[in-house]
mmCIF file of C-alpha atoms in Angstrom:
data_model
loop_
_atom_site.group_PDB
_atom_site.id
_atom_site.type_symbol
_atom_site.label_atom_id
_atom_site.label_comp_id
_atom_site.label_asym_id
_atom_site.label_seq_id
_atom_site.Cartn_x
_atom_site.Cartn_y
_atom_site.Cartn_z
ATOM 1 C CA MET A 1 -0.116 -0.047 -0.080
ATOM 2 C CA ARG A 2 1.312 3.389 -1.004
ATOM 3 C CA GLN A 3 2.381 5.662 1.912
ATOM 4 C CA PHE A 4 2.516 9.461 1.523
ATOM 5 C CA LYS A 5 5.026 11.404 3.755
ATOM 6 C CA VAL A 6 3.660 14.638 4.711
ATOM 7 C CA ALA A 7 5.309 17.823 6.180
ATOM 8 C CA ILE A 8 3.518 20.471 8.120
ATOM 9 C CA VAL A 9 5.256 23.821 7.580
ATOM 10 C CA GLY A 10 4.298 25.957 10.492
ATOM 11 C CA ALA A 11 3.487 24.754 13.876
ATOM 12 C CA GLY A 12 1.095 27.576 14.989
ATOM 13 C CA MET A 13 -2.691 27.590 15.011
ATOM 14 C CA ILE A 14 -3.219 26.492 11.476
ATOM 15 C CA GLY A 15 -0.371 24.055 11.179
ATOM 16 C CA ARG A 16 -1.739 22.248 14.225
ATOM 17 C CA LEU A 17 -5.157 22.060 12.763
ATOM 18 C CA HIS A 18 -3.920 20.458 9.673
ATOM 19 C CA ALA A 19 -1.624 18.026 11.649
ATOM 20 C CA ARG A 20 -4.784 16.875 13.486
ATOM 21 C CA ALA A 21 -6.745 16.643 10.237
ATOM 22 C CA PHE A 22 -4.284 14.527 8.365
ATOM 23 C CA GLN A 23 -3.931 12.086 11.498
ATOM 24 C CA ALA A 24 -7.759 11.783 11.398
ATOM 25 C CA ILE A 25 -8.225 10.654 7.543
ATOM 26 C CA GLU A 26 -7.941 6.970 8.111
ATOM 27 C CA SER A 27 -10.299 6.899 11.114
ATOM 28 C CA THR A 28 -12.740 9.013 9.220
ATOM 29 C CA PHE A 29 -12.614 7.689 5.670
ATOM 30 C CA GLY A 30 -11.442 4.262 5.967
ATOM 31 C CA ASP A 31 -9.124 2.340 3.841
ATOM 32 C CA ALA A 32 -8.340 4.643 0.783
ATOM 33 C CA GLY A 33 -5.810 2.533 -0.812
ATOM 34 C CA TRP A 34 -2.901 4.764 0.630
ATOM 35 C CA ARG A 35 -1.760 5.733 4.075
ATOM 36 C CA VAL A 36 -0.384 9.022 5.483
ATOM 37 C CA GLU A 37 2.853 9.471 7.699
ATOM 38 C CA LEU A 38 3.401 12.836 9.241
ATOM 39 C CA SER A 39 7.177 12.830 8.654
ATOM 40 C CA VAL A 40 8.233 16.306 9.347
ATOM 41 C CA ILE A 41 7.059 19.501 11.183
ATOM 42 C CA ALA A 42 8.809 22.753 10.588
ATOM 43 C CA ASP A 43 8.831 26.003 12.566
ATOM 44 C CA ALA A 44 11.319 28.537 13.978
ATOM 45 C CA ASP A 45 9.763 28.201 17.563
ATOM 46 C CA GLU A 46 11.455 25.205 18.985
ATOM 47 C CA ALA A 47 9.037 24.621 22.020
ATOM 48 C CA LEU A 48 6.059 24.937 19.842
ATOM 49 C CA THR A 49 7.433 22.580 17.195
ATOM 50 C CA ARG A 50 8.454 19.988 19.826
ATOM 51 C CA ASP A 51 5.063 20.049 21.479
ATOM 52 C CA ALA A 52 3.229 19.563 18.026
ATOM 53 C CA GLN A 53 5.645 16.707 17.318
ATOM 54 C CA GLU A 54 4.902 14.855 20.306
ATOM 55 C CA ARG A 55 1.149 15.535 20.305
ATOM 56 C CA TRP A 56 0.591 14.228 16.746
ATOM 57 C CA LYS A 57 3.506 11.694 16.724
ATOM 58 C CA ILE A 58 5.261 13.491 13.799
ATOM 59 C CA GLY A 59 8.649 11.827 12.734
ATOM 60 C CA ARG A 60 10.775 14.838 13.356
ATOM 61 C CA ALA A 61 10.987 18.598 13.979
ATOM 62 C CA VAL A 62 13.177 20.982 11.875
ATOM 63 C CA PRO A 63 13.630 24.780 12.353
ATOM 64 C CA SER A 64 12.802 26.082 8.884
ATOM 65 C CA TRP A 65 10.691 25.216 5.682
ATOM 66 C CA ARG A 66 14.010 25.203 3.927
ATOM 67 C CA ASP A 67 14.813 21.873 5.578
ATOM 68 C CA VAL A 68 11.548 20.469 4.151
ATOM 69 C CA VAL A 69 12.759 21.615 0.693
ATOM 70 C CA GLU A 70 15.877 19.405 0.964
ATOM 71 C CA ALA A 71 14.189 16.535 2.733
ATOM 72 C CA ASP A 72 14.003 13.204 0.873
ATOM 73 C CA ASP A 73 11.243 11.948 3.394
ATOM 74 C CA VAL A 74 8.546 14.361 2.313
ATOM 75 C CA ASP A 75 6.072 13.926 -0.709
ATOM 76 C CA ILE A 76 3.587 16.547 0.335
ATOM 77 C CA ALA A 77 4.189 19.908 2.144
ATOM 78 C CA VAL A 78 1.195 21.736 3.972
ATOM 79 C CA VAL A 79 2.105 25.421 4.175
ATOM 80 C CA GLY A 80 0.584 27.253 7.307
ATOM 81 C CA LEU A 81 3.026 30.139 7.433
ATOM 82 C CA PRO A 82 2.174 33.778 7.842
ATOM 83 C CA ASN A 83 1.053 35.264 4.421
ATOM 84 C CA GLN A 84 4.246 37.280 3.642
ATOM 85 C CA ASP A 85 6.195 33.704 3.800
ATOM 86 C CA HIS A 86 3.917 31.949 1.393
ATOM 87 C CA ARG A 87 5.696 32.829 -1.848
ATOM 88 C CA ALA A 88 9.320 31.852 -1.009
ATOM 89 C CA ALA A 89 8.389 28.644 0.796
ATOM 90 C CA VAL A 90 5.896 27.387 -1.927
ATOM 91 C CA GLU A 91 8.092 28.301 -5.001
ATOM 92 C CA ALA A 92 11.074 26.425 -3.368
ATOM 93 C CA LEU A 93 8.943 23.491 -2.346
ATOM 94 C CA VAL A 94 7.306 22.918 -5.717
ATOM 95 C CA ALA A 95 10.767 23.312 -7.482
ATOM 96 C CA ALA A 96 11.887 20.481 -5.222
ATOM 97 C CA GLY A 97 8.945 18.403 -6.548
ATOM 98 C CA LYS A 98 6.897 18.444 -3.491
ATOM 99 C CA HIS A 99 3.091 18.630 -3.714
ATOM 100 C CA VAL A 100 1.784 21.656 -1.875
ATOM 101 C CA LEU A 101 -1.404 22.452 -0.037
ATOM 102 C CA CYS A 102 -1.046 26.129 0.966
ATOM 103 C CA GLU A 103 -3.160 28.109 3.383
ATOM 104 C CA LYS A 104 -5.352 30.951 2.186
ATOM 105 C CA PRO A 105 -4.791 33.776 1.214
ATOM 106 C CA LEU A 106 -2.418 32.424 -1.515
ATOM 107 C CA ALA A 107 -0.247 35.511 -1.261
ATOM 108 C CA PRO A 108 -0.492 39.164 -0.059
ATOM 109 C CA THR A 109 -0.443 40.417 -3.579
ATOM 110 C CA VAL A 110 -1.561 39.343 -7.019
ATOM 111 C CA GLU A 111 1.896 39.583 -8.401
ATOM 112 C CA ALA A 112 3.097 36.923 -5.859
ATOM 113 C CA ALA A 113 0.035 34.743 -6.301
ATOM 114 C CA ARG A 114 0.742 34.759 -10.111
ATOM 115 C CA SER A 115 4.353 33.772 -9.485
ATOM 116 C CA MET A 116 3.415 30.965 -7.283
ATOM 117 C CA LEU A 117 0.853 29.611 -9.731
ATOM 118 C CA ASP A 118 3.322 29.740 -12.547
ATOM 119 C CA ALA A 119 6.032 27.963 -10.418
ATOM 120 C CA ALA A 120 3.637 25.140 -9.504
ATOM 121 C CA ARG A 121 2.698 24.597 -13.252
ATOM 122 C CA ARG A 122 6.105 24.592 -14.175
ATOM 123 C CA ALA A 123 6.889 21.962 -11.630
ATOM 124 C CA GLY A 124 4.112 19.644 -12.722
ATOM 125 C CA VAL A 125 3.105 18.999 -9.029
ATOM 126 C CA VAL A 126 -0.364 18.980 -7.450
ATOM 127 C CA HIS A 127 -1.186 22.233 -5.850
ATOM 128 C CA GLY A 128 -4.066 23.332 -3.548
ATOM 129 C CA ILE A 129 -5.337 26.285 -1.713
ATOM 130 C CA GLY A 130 -6.974 25.877 1.767
ATOM 131 C CA PHE A 131 -10.464 26.933 1.131
ATOM 132 C CA ASN A 132 -11.792 24.130 3.479
ATOM 133 C CA LEU A 133 -15.307 25.411 3.554
ATOM 134 C CA ARG A 134 -15.993 23.768 0.269
ATOM 135 C CA ARG A 135 -15.895 20.419 2.314
ATOM 136 C CA ALA A 136 -18.912 21.256 4.406
ATOM 137 C CA PRO A 137 -21.637 18.680 3.437
ATOM 138 C CA ALA A 138 -24.372 21.281 2.881
ATOM 139 C CA ILE A 139 -22.036 23.002 0.409
ATOM 140 C CA ALA A 140 -21.671 20.127 -1.671
ATOM 141 C CA ALA A 141 -25.378 19.431 -1.761
ATOM 142 C CA ILE A 142 -26.299 23.122 -2.580
ATOM 143 C CA ARG A 143 -23.728 23.162 -5.472
ATOM 144 C CA GLN A 144 -25.422 20.036 -6.907
ATOM 145 C CA MET A 145 -28.699 21.418 -6.435
ATOM 146 C CA LEU A 146 -27.686 24.619 -8.437
ATOM 147 C CA VAL A 147 -26.453 22.330 -11.123
ATOM 148 C CA ASP A 148 -29.753 20.433 -11.106
ATOM 149 C CA GLY A 149 -31.700 23.983 -11.438
ATOM 150 C CA ALA A 150 -33.373 23.386 -8.047
ATOM 151 C CA ILE A 151 -33.908 27.313 -7.773
ATOM 152 C CA GLY A 152 -33.798 28.189 -11.267
ATOM 153 C CA ALA A 153 -31.233 30.760 -12.481
ATOM 154 C CA PRO A 154 -29.028 32.233 -9.613
ATOM 155 C CA ARG A 155 -29.670 36.018 -9.464
ATOM 156 C CA HIS A 156 -28.265 37.289 -6.140
ATOM 157 C CA LEU A 157 -25.913 36.001 -3.466
ATOM 158 C CA SER A 158 -25.684 37.997 -0.060
ATOM 159 C CA GLY A 159 -22.981 36.584 1.909
ATOM 160 C CA HIS A 160 -20.960 37.223 5.005
ATOM 161 C CA PHE A 161 -18.096 35.986 7.165
ATOM 162 C CA PHE A 162 -18.268 37.415 10.637
ATOM 163 C CA THR A 163 -16.034 36.499 13.422
ATOM 164 C CA ASP A 164 -14.851 37.746 16.706
ATOM 165 C CA TYR A 165 -11.205 36.718 17.117
ATOM 166 C CA ALA A 166 -10.070 40.425 17.149
ATOM 167 C CA VAL A 167 -12.896 41.954 19.228
ATOM 168 C CA SER A 168 -10.534 42.459 22.176
ATOM 169 C CA THR A 169 -8.292 45.419 22.137
ATOM 170 C CA ALA A 170 -5.767 43.094 24.102
ATOM 171 C CA VAL A 171 -5.247 40.853 21.064
ATOM 172 C CA PRO A 172 -1.579 41.458 20.375
ATOM 173 C CA PHE A 173 -0.127 43.268 17.348
ATOM 174 C CA THR A 174 0.977 40.619 14.943
ATOM 175 C CA TRP A 175 1.681 40.253 11.216
ATOM 176 C CA ARG A 176 -2.020 40.074 10.670
ATOM 177 C CA TYR A 177 -2.427 43.736 11.661
ATOM 178 C CA GLN A 178 0.404 44.817 9.350
ATOM 179 C CA ARG A 179 -0.592 45.532 5.652
ATOM 180 C CA SER A 180 3.177 45.050 4.464
ATOM 181 C CA LEU A 181 3.149 41.651 5.871
ATOM 182 C CA ALA A 182 -0.556 40.401 5.606
ATOM 183 C CA GLY A 183 -1.590 42.280 2.503
ATOM 184 C CA SER A 184 -4.970 42.726 4.011
ATOM 185 C CA GLY A 185 -6.860 42.056 7.290
ATOM 186 C CA ALA A 186 -10.274 40.751 7.493
ATOM 187 C CA LEU A 187 -10.530 40.837 3.651
ATOM 188 C CA GLY A 188 -7.963 38.165 3.045
ATOM 189 C CA ASP A 189 -8.346 36.246 6.201
ATOM 190 C CA VAL A 190 -11.946 35.642 6.316
ATOM 191 C CA GLY A 191 -13.497 37.536 3.393
ATOM 192 C CA SER A 192 -11.614 35.228 1.084
ATOM 193 C CA HIS A 193 -13.535 32.289 2.456
ATOM 194 C CA ILE A 194 -17.019 33.807 1.652
ATOM 195 C CA LEU A 195 -15.570 34.859 -1.725
ATOM 196 C CA ASP A 196 -14.443 31.284 -2.613
ATOM 197 C CA LEU A 197 -17.823 29.991 -1.704
ATOM 198 C CA ALA A 198 -19.387 32.588 -3.890
ATOM 199 C CA ARG A 199 -17.187 31.673 -6.897
ATOM 200 C CA TYR A 200 -17.598 27.881 -6.192
ATOM 201 C CA LEU A 201 -21.432 28.202 -6.515
ATOM 202 C CA LEU A 202 -21.940 30.946 -8.970
ATOM 203 C CA GLY A 203 -18.704 30.981 -11.032
ATOM 204 C CA ASP A 204 -16.216 33.847 -11.842
ATOM 205 C CA ILE A 205 -16.618 37.402 -10.538
ATOM 206 C CA ALA A 206 -16.485 39.737 -13.575
ATOM 207 C CA ALA A 207 -16.531 43.070 -11.710
ATOM 208 C CA VAL A 208 -16.227 44.783 -8.314
ATOM 209 C CA THR A 209 -18.701 47.457 -8.367
ATOM 210 C CA GLY A 210 -18.150 49.228 -5.001
ATOM 211 C CA ALA A 211 -16.067 48.566 -1.809
ATOM 212 C CA THR A 212 -15.314 49.984 1.613
ATOM 213 C CA LEU A 213 -12.945 48.813 4.302
ATOM 214 C CA ALA A 214 -12.538 50.217 7.803
ATOM 215 C CA THR A 215 -10.245 49.823 10.820
ATOM 216 C CA PHE A 216 -11.934 50.311 14.335
ATOM 217 C CA ILE A 217 -9.033 49.260 16.663
ATOM 218 C CA HIS A 218 -6.117 51.421 15.509
ATOM 219 C CA GLU A 219 -3.432 50.157 18.132
ATOM 220 C CA ARG A 220 -2.691 46.766 19.499
ATOM 221 C CA PRO A 221 -0.201 45.809 22.245
ATOM 222 C CA VAL A 222 3.231 44.604 21.104
ATOM 223 C CA PRO A 223 3.643 40.990 22.376
ATOM 224 C CA ALA A 224 6.682 40.207 24.547
ATOM 225 C CA ALA A 225 7.081 36.869 23.026
ATOM 226 C CA HIS A 226 6.015 34.652 20.040
ATOM 227 C CA VAL A 227 2.440 34.520 19.733
ATOM 228 C CA THR A 228 0.242 31.523 18.526
ATOM 229 C CA GLY A 229 -2.872 32.425 16.625
ATOM 230 C CA HIS A 230 -4.747 35.248 18.439
ATOM 231 C CA ASN A 231 -3.524 34.381 22.054
ATOM 232 C CA ILE A 232 -3.359 37.077 24.572
ATOM 233 C CA GLY A 233 -0.241 37.141 26.802
ATOM 234 C CA PRO A 234 2.560 39.432 28.207
ATOM 235 C CA THR A 235 3.296 42.556 26.324
ATOM 236 C CA THR A 236 6.233 45.011 26.044
ATOM 237 C CA GLY A 237 4.202 48.002 27.162
ATOM 238 C CA GLN A 238 4.388 49.378 23.591
ATOM 239 C CA THR A 239 1.698 49.494 21.021
ATOM 240 C CA GLY A 240 1.839 48.942 17.369
ATOM 241 C CA LYS A 241 -0.211 50.858 14.735
ATOM 242 C CA VAL A 242 -2.833 48.622 12.803
ATOM 243 C CA ASP A 243 -3.173 49.460 9.059
ATOM 244 C CA THR A 244 -5.121 46.351 7.909
ATOM 245 C CA ASP A 245 -8.962 46.340 7.782
ATOM 246 C CA ASP A 246 -11.091 45.011 10.565
ATOM 247 C CA SER A 247 -14.349 45.058 8.393
ATOM 248 C CA GLY A 248 -15.361 45.469 4.983
ATOM 249 C CA ALA A 249 -17.895 45.148 2.341
ATOM 250 C CA PHE A 250 -18.346 45.187 -1.471
ATOM 251 C CA THR A 251 -20.691 44.606 -4.197
ATOM 252 C CA CYS A 252 -19.988 42.559 -7.385
ATOM 253 C CA ARG A 253 -21.228 41.164 -10.671
ATOM 254 C CA PHE A 254 -20.635 37.522 -11.620
ATOM 255 C CA ALA A 255 -19.869 36.447 -15.328
ATOM 256 C CA SER A 256 -23.277 34.765 -15.316
ATOM 257 C CA GLY A 257 -25.070 37.975 -14.681
ATOM 258 C CA ALA A 258 -25.881 37.463 -10.971
ATOM 259 C CA ILE A 259 -24.927 40.153 -8.494
ATOM 260 C CA GLY A 260 -23.625 39.876 -5.057
ATOM 261 C CA ASP A 261 -22.929 41.640 -1.839
ATOM 262 C CA ILE A 262 -20.072 40.512 0.407
ATOM 263 C CA ARG A 263 -19.458 41.475 4.062
ATOM 264 C CA PHE A 264 -16.731 40.419 6.463
ATOM 265 C CA SER A 265 -15.366 41.455 9.891
ATOM 266 C CA ARG A 266 -12.980 40.096 12.388
ATOM 267 C CA VAL A 267 -14.531 42.294 15.219
ATOM 268 C CA ALA A 268 -18.168 40.861 15.301
ATOM 269 C CA PRO A 269 -19.179 39.796 18.648
ATOM 270 C CA GLY A 270 -21.426 36.486 18.659
ATOM 271 C CA HIS A 271 -20.164 35.483 15.297
ATOM 272 C CA ARG A 272 -17.874 32.609 14.212
ATOM 273 C CA GLY A 273 -18.301 31.867 10.616
ATOM 274 C CA PRO A 274 -19.808 32.336 7.047
ATOM 275 C CA ALA A 275 -23.470 32.407 6.035
ATOM 276 C CA PHE A 276 -25.241 33.339 2.920
ATOM 277 C CA ASP A 277 -28.576 33.683 1.190
ATOM 278 C CA LEU A 278 -28.805 32.769 -2.519
ATOM 279 C CA ILE A 279 -31.840 34.041 -4.520
ATOM 280 C CA GLY A 280 -32.776 32.228 -7.761
ATOM 281 C CA SER A 281 -35.442 32.791 -10.454
ATOM 282 C CA GLU A 282 -37.578 29.961 -9.017
ATOM 283 C CA GLY A 283 -36.453 29.702 -5.455
ATOM 284 C CA ALA A 284 -33.796 30.499 -2.771
ATOM 285 C CA ILE A 285 -31.251 28.762 -0.467
ATOM 286 C CA SER A 286 -30.010 29.766 2.837
ATOM 287 C CA PHE A 287 -26.856 28.596 4.629
ATOM 288 C CA ASP A 288 -25.066 29.061 8.051
ATOM 289 C CA MET A 289 -21.829 27.367 8.871
ATOM 290 C CA ARG A 290 -22.944 27.040 12.319
ATOM 291 C CA ARG A 291 -24.966 24.031 10.958
ATOM 292 C CA PRO A 292 -22.627 22.825 8.332
ATOM 293 C CA GLY A 293 -24.672 19.708 7.506
ATOM 294 C CA GLU A 294 -27.938 21.334 6.503
ATOM 295 C CA PHE A 295 -29.545 24.294 4.649
ATOM 296 C CA GLY A 296 -32.798 25.852 3.976
ATOM 297 C CA ILE A 297 -34.461 25.724 0.571
ATOM 298 C CA CYS A 298 -37.534 27.494 -1.051
ATOM 299 C CA SER A 299 -38.505 26.108 -4.400
ATOM 300 C CA ALA A 300 -41.587 26.343 -6.381
ATOM 301 C CA PRO A 301 -44.187 23.551 -6.373
ATOM 302 C CA PRO A 302 -44.844 21.895 -9.834
ATOM 303 C CA GLY A 303 -46.728 24.200 -12.204
ATOM 304 C CA ARG A 304 -46.559 27.136 -9.841
ATOM 305 C CA ASP A 305 -44.142 29.944 -8.795
ATOM 306 C CA ALA A 306 -42.555 30.133 -5.478
ATOM 307 C CA VAL A 307 -44.495 33.006 -3.928
ATOM 308 C CA GLY A 308 -45.482 32.155 -0.353
ATOM 309 C CA SER A 309 -43.597 28.932 -0.427
ATOM 310 C CA GLY A 310 -41.457 29.478 2.585
ATOM 311 C CA PHE A 311 -38.269 27.521 3.476
ATOM 312 C CA ARG A 312 -37.855 24.010 4.550
ATOM 313 C CA ARG A 313 -34.662 22.531 6.150
ATOM 314 C CA LEU A 314 -32.819 19.782 4.322
ATOM 315 C CA ALA A 315 -29.923 17.695 5.694
ATOM 316 C CA ALA A 316 -27.115 16.540 3.563
ATOM 317 C CA ASP A 317 -27.342 12.752 2.996
ATOM 318 C CA PRO A 318 -25.211 10.007 1.592
ATOM 319 C CA ARG A 319 -26.327 11.171 -1.991
ATOM 320 C CA PHE A 320 -23.720 14.073 -1.425
ATOM 321 C CA PRO A 321 -20.031 14.084 -0.723
ATOM 322 C CA TYR A 322 -19.262 13.774 3.021
ATOM 323 C CA GLY A 323 -22.982 13.002 3.720
ATOM 324 C CA SER A 324 -22.180 9.786 5.334
ATOM 325 C CA ASP A 325 -18.420 9.580 6.005
ATOM 326 C CA LEU A 326 -18.731 12.623 8.316
ATOM 327 C CA VAL A 327 -22.055 11.596 9.853
ATOM 328 C CA ALA A 328 -23.651 15.007 8.627
ATOM 329 C CA PRO A 329 -25.347 16.732 10.250
ATOM 330 C CA ILE A 330 -24.798 15.172 13.479
ATOM 331 C CA GLY A 331 -21.108 15.200 14.668
ATOM 332 C CA PHE A 332 -19.873 17.421 11.888
ATOM 333 C CA ASP A 333 -17.922 20.725 12.743
ATOM 334 C CA TYR A 334 -15.376 23.105 11.355
ATOM 335 C CA VAL A 335 -12.444 20.797 12.003
ATOM 336 C CA ASP A 336 -14.184 18.079 9.859
ATOM 337 C CA THR A 337 -13.806 20.438 6.771
ATOM 338 C CA TYR A 338 -10.007 20.201 7.265
ATOM 339 C CA VAL A 339 -10.213 16.491 7.482
ATOM 340 C CA ALA A 340 -12.205 16.227 4.292
ATOM 341 C CA GLN A 341 -9.813 18.558 2.677
ATOM 342 C CA ALA A 342 -6.638 16.589 3.609
ATOM 343 C CA TYR A 343 -8.507 13.443 2.206
ATOM 344 C CA GLU A 344 -9.372 15.047 -1.053
ATOM 345 C CA PHE A 345 -5.899 16.380 -1.516
ATOM 346 C CA LEU A 346 -4.234 13.156 -0.960
ATOM 347 C CA SER A 347 -6.587 11.463 -3.326
ATOM 348 C CA ALA A 348 -5.696 14.006 -6.116
ATOM 349 C CA VAL A 349 -2.045 13.180 -5.466
ATOM 350 C CA ALA A 350 -2.814 9.331 -5.535
ATOM 351 C CA GLN A 351 -4.657 9.681 -8.737
ATOM 352 C CA GLN A 352 -2.231 12.011 -10.272
ATOM 353 C CA ARG A 353 -4.830 14.654 -11.002
ATOM 354 C CA GLN A 354 -5.281 18.276 -10.197
ATOM 355 C CA TYR A 355 -6.853 19.296 -7.046
ATOM 356 C CA GLU A 356 -9.643 21.802 -6.694
ATOM 357 C CA PRO A 357 -9.541 24.483 -5.294
ATOM 358 C CA GLY A 358 -6.046 24.955 -6.727
ATOM 359 C CA PHE A 359 -3.587 27.772 -7.076
ATOM 360 C CA GLU A 360 -5.723 29.168 -9.883
ATOM 361 C CA ASP A 361 -8.465 29.696 -7.496
ATOM 362 C CA GLY A 362 -6.130 31.489 -4.964
ATOM 363 C CA PHE A 363 -4.989 33.707 -7.718
ATOM 364 C CA ALA A 364 -8.421 34.653 -8.765
ATOM 365 C CA ILE A 365 -9.323 35.433 -5.141
ATOM 366 C CA ALA A 366 -6.213 37.595 -4.927
ATOM 367 C CA GLU A 367 -7.361 39.554 -7.941
ATOM 368 C CA VAL A 368 -10.705 40.375 -6.381
ATOM 369 C CA CYS A 369 -9.077 41.350 -2.987
ATOM 370 C CA GLU A 370 -6.709 43.463 -4.648
ATOM 371 C CA THR A 371 -9.424 45.227 -6.489
ATOM 372 C CA VAL A 372 -11.529 45.628 -3.280
ATOM 373 C CA GLN A 373 -8.442 47.123 -1.548
ATOM 374 C CA ARG A 374 -7.689 49.615 -4.446
ATOM 375 C CA LEU A 375 -11.379 50.765 -4.518
ATOM 376 C CA ALA A 376 -11.479 51.243 -0.857
ATOM 377 C CA ASP A 377 -8.301 53.049 -0.895
ATOM 378 C CA SER A 378 -9.495 55.505 -3.560
ATOM 379 C CA GLY A 379 -12.477 56.340 -1.392
#
């Protein structure tokens, strides 16, 4: 049986989530005809790396992604580094023949995203971008229903990704709050997720027709030591100036002719994920990631229009991807989308086919995000 050797590049919040996901593939999906070995974990923080190595039984720990590039015991690299480090790491890894699953956003700029896409294509490796929300059972079911014409022609998507990780003014000043390093704030971090879902369901975005971005917490405390994720800890007593967005919104037009309004925030109390309403010519669909295995649908009865029909709740079932393997809607949560993502990426490598979403999708999202940023900057 073939065994894939996987390196986790980055031992922080996202890297740990990926390690947990790859370890759970076999227990979740059963015998796929191949197995996974977490062979390497790489991070400059030695204590963090050692902890992750022991927790997920990873073969060895190294201090840098450069060690992964040179490793002969790595087939696949999962890159969970800060945004500004994606390009250098990914381009070196693919040049070394490693298949790469990179966290979103692909890069802070369109130019960097384009370069990464070109490098992966030249190398002929499998490449993927971490838009894990495509793996929610309800999303798979909704996409199939759109293909089947369940709500007619899609006309309008209204979506948001609101979360609360930066609500507290005590959340420290890290790379996420510096535009020169992150590229953007909530736009790239969580807005990119709802953007990808919009593209996945309705196709390419042809134009961004209006945008606004806002920063509400203008200074944050400088941490006294390395910070994992959004953890609050000791500070230096100094503050750093935030120049990335906390919240934003934009309107757009899809190539199909449908329109969209997209909103996002990292300072939204009481929220932890995406939701959207999708309006069609003959019905509508409503989804909230807090219930990832089900959705609401309004559709016209035979021979009638949908006026007054109302919504009914549907649960994803074994007819749809992940409807049985992950026991949706019971027992399915956000982490399970990472398990399904890991399984699908490894399946693509095993079958020697391109994975979706790939770097092409990451590049397309980077183009939209850069347009939103430009429109917002121009006022």
